Amino acid sequence: MPSQGVGGNGTASEFGDLTGMTRPEVDEFLKDLGANVKTTSGGYAEYIFADGSRVYIRSDGEVVRTPAPKYGPDGRRINKGWRLNRDGSILPTRDEFGNPIANAHNTEERVRD
């Protein structure tokens, strides 16, 4: 069972590192949190929570988390492209000018088969 996450960015931020858990354990854990599961054409398992936050499990076991969408006063999404790290904290993938930040997608969180 993962530890408590930092929270504040949707359900995907409310739990800690999934590393070392098996895919069936992660599947059961995320479904118990209310996730709907979808398998993408690329072989990812996508867990979608009611608040819009998501957890993706890549075919190699790498975990990618995205926060619940947040919108500015003009209705534009202000956290598009952002990721959550292994404790649920925001890990921006672009700088203040919109340029990609190198290696920002890899949190080294990985599940076992």
mmCIF file of C-alpha atoms in Angstrom:
data_model
loop_
_atom_site.group_PDB
_atom_site.id
_atom_site.type_symbol
_atom_site.label_atom_id
_atom_site.label_comp_id
_atom_site.label_asym_id
_atom_site.label_seq_id
_atom_site.Cartn_x
_atom_site.Cartn_y
_atom_site.Cartn_z
ATOM 1 C CA MET A 1 0.000 0.000 0.000
ATOM 2 C CA PRO A 2 1.467 3.398 -0.942
ATOM 3 C CA SER A 3 2.027 6.128 1.610
ATOM 4 C CA GLN A 4 -0.032 9.297 1.841
ATOM 5 C CA GLY A 5 0.589 11.807 -0.973
ATOM 6 C CA VAL A 6 0.690 15.578 -0.669
ATOM 7 C CA GLY A 7 -2.811 16.071 -2.108
ATOM 8 C CA GLY A 8 -4.276 19.272 -3.472
ATOM 9 C CA ASN A 9 -4.000 18.333 -7.140
ATOM 10 C CA GLY A 10 -6.726 15.743 -7.509
ATOM 11 C CA THR A 11 -7.009 12.114 -6.524
ATOM 12 C CA ALA A 12 -3.788 11.219 -8.370
ATOM 13 C CA SER A 13 -1.873 13.372 -5.842
ATOM 14 C CA GLU A 14 -3.403 11.829 -2.722
ATOM 15 C CA PHE A 15 -1.205 8.723 -2.584
ATOM 16 C CA GLY A 16 2.528 8.169 -2.624
ATOM 17 C CA ASP A 17 4.935 6.118 -4.690
ATOM 18 C CA LEU A 18 3.538 3.023 -6.433
ATOM 19 C CA THR A 19 7.019 1.622 -7.118
ATOM 20 C CA GLY A 20 7.336 -2.057 -6.311
ATOM 21 C CA MET A 21 3.617 -2.807 -6.460
ATOM 22 C CA THR A 22 2.448 -5.255 -9.116
ATOM 23 C CA ARG A 23 0.098 -4.220 -11.913
ATOM 24 C CA PRO A 24 -2.824 -6.168 -10.391
ATOM 25 C CA GLU A 25 -2.192 -4.517 -6.995
ATOM 26 C CA VAL A 26 -2.084 -1.059 -8.589
ATOM 27 C CA ASP A 27 -5.190 -1.825 -10.650
ATOM 28 C CA GLU A 28 -7.159 -2.812 -7.548
ATOM 29 C CA PHE A 29 -5.828 0.142 -5.509
ATOM 30 C CA LEU A 30 -6.708 2.745 -8.166
ATOM 31 C CA LYS A 31 -10.134 1.241 -8.865
ATOM 32 C CA ASP A 32 -10.853 1.321 -5.110
ATOM 33 C CA LEU A 33 -10.156 5.075 -5.281
ATOM 34 C CA GLY A 34 -12.860 5.382 -7.952
ATOM 35 C CA ALA A 35 -10.805 5.329 -11.144
ATOM 36 C CA ASN A 36 -12.300 4.294 -14.446
ATOM 37 C CA VAL A 37 -9.863 2.287 -16.541
ATOM 38 C CA LYS A 38 -9.195 2.664 -20.234
ATOM 39 C CA THR A 39 -6.521 0.925 -22.301
ATOM 40 C CA THR A 40 -5.022 3.126 -24.992
ATOM 41 C CA SER A 41 -3.978 2.015 -28.460
ATOM 42 C CA GLY A 42 -0.351 2.473 -27.362
ATOM 43 C CA GLY A 43 -0.712 -0.177 -24.649
ATOM 44 C CA TYR A 44 -1.045 2.207 -21.703
ATOM 45 C CA ALA A 45 -3.515 1.596 -18.906
ATOM 46 C CA GLU A 46 -5.170 4.940 -18.170
ATOM 47 C CA TYR A 47 -6.883 5.439 -14.798
ATOM 48 C CA ILE A 48 -9.229 8.424 -14.874
ATOM 49 C CA PHE A 49 -10.606 9.921 -11.668
ATOM 50 C CA ALA A 50 -13.831 11.942 -11.368
ATOM 51 C CA ASP A 51 -11.839 15.152 -10.761
ATOM 52 C CA GLY A 52 -9.988 14.747 -14.080
ATOM 53 C CA SER A 53 -6.642 13.700 -12.613
ATOM 54 C CA ARG A 54 -5.117 10.636 -14.242
ATOM 55 C CA VAL A 55 -2.587 7.880 -13.736
ATOM 56 C CA TYR A 56 -1.049 6.172 -16.757
ATOM 57 C CA ILE A 57 0.857 2.907 -16.557
ATOM 58 C CA ARG A 58 3.072 2.528 -19.599
ATOM 59 C CA SER A 59 3.732 -0.886 -21.119
ATOM 60 C CA ASP A 60 7.203 -0.908 -19.496
ATOM 61 C CA GLY A 61 5.678 -0.245 -16.049
ATOM 62 C CA GLU A 62 6.540 3.444 -15.837
ATOM 63 C CA VAL A 63 3.920 5.500 -13.992
ATOM 64 C CA VAL A 64 2.873 8.950 -15.225
ATOM 65 C CA ARG A 65 0.456 11.094 -13.215
ATOM 66 C CA THR A 66 -1.380 14.227 -14.308
ATOM 67 C CA PRO A 67 -3.118 16.675 -11.948
ATOM 68 C CA ALA A 68 -6.782 17.598 -12.021
ATOM 69 C CA PRO A 69 -7.326 20.397 -14.548
ATOM 70 C CA LYS A 70 -7.219 23.959 -13.219
ATOM 71 C CA TYR A 71 -8.533 26.927 -15.175
ATOM 72 C CA GLY A 72 -7.718 30.632 -15.097
ATOM 73 C CA PRO A 73 -10.275 33.445 -14.994
ATOM 74 C CA ASP A 74 -10.386 33.494 -18.804
ATOM 75 C CA GLY A 75 -11.349 29.789 -18.901
ATOM 76 C CA ARG A 76 -7.972 28.633 -20.224
ATOM 77 C CA ARG A 77 -6.376 25.612 -18.608
ATOM 78 C CA ILE A 78 -3.383 26.788 -16.589
ATOM 79 C CA ASN A 79 -1.746 23.447 -15.763
ATOM 80 C CA LYS A 80 -1.833 21.764 -19.163
ATOM 81 C CA GLY A 81 1.111 19.431 -19.689
ATOM 82 C CA TRP A 82 2.013 19.312 -16.008
ATOM 83 C CA ARG A 83 2.825 16.085 -14.219
ATOM 84 C CA LEU A 84 2.848 14.904 -10.632
ATOM 85 C CA ASN A 85 5.914 13.326 -9.085
ATOM 86 C CA ARG A 86 5.941 10.174 -6.977
ATOM 87 C CA ASP A 87 4.577 11.913 -3.862
ATOM 88 C CA GLY A 88 1.852 13.805 -5.732
ATOM 89 C CA SER A 89 3.625 17.185 -5.904
ATOM 90 C CA ILE A 90 3.390 19.269 -9.076
ATOM 91 C CA LEU A 91 6.222 18.669 -11.504
ATOM 92 C CA PRO A 92 5.877 21.309 -14.245
ATOM 93 C CA THR A 93 7.063 20.174 -17.657
ATOM 94 C CA ARG A 94 7.309 23.646 -19.204
ATOM 95 C CA ASP A 95 8.992 26.811 -18.007
ATOM 96 C CA GLU A 96 7.257 30.193 -17.665
ATOM 97 C CA PHE A 97 7.843 30.838 -21.385
ATOM 98 C CA GLY A 98 6.247 27.550 -22.485
ATOM 99 C CA ASN A 99 9.544 25.837 -23.299
ATOM 100 C CA PRO A 100 9.848 22.129 -22.434
ATOM 101 C CA ILE A 101 11.932 21.289 -19.364
ATOM 102 C CA ALA A 102 14.356 18.438 -20.083
ATOM 103 C CA ASN A 103 13.621 15.091 -18.372
ATOM 104 C CA ALA A 104 10.547 16.472 -16.579
ATOM 105 C CA HIS A 105 8.278 13.583 -17.558
ATOM 106 C CA ASN A 106 10.299 10.859 -15.853
ATOM 107 C CA THR A 107 9.605 10.462 -12.139
ATOM 108 C CA GLU A 108 11.261 7.016 -11.954
ATOM 109 C CA GLU A 109 8.061 5.596 -10.434
ATOM 110 C CA ARG A 110 7.593 2.079 -11.795
ATOM 111 C CA VAL A 111 5.297 -0.890 -11.168
ATOM 112 C CA ARG A 112 6.122 -4.570 -11.629
ATOM 113 C CA ASP A 113 4.386 -7.036 -13.937
#
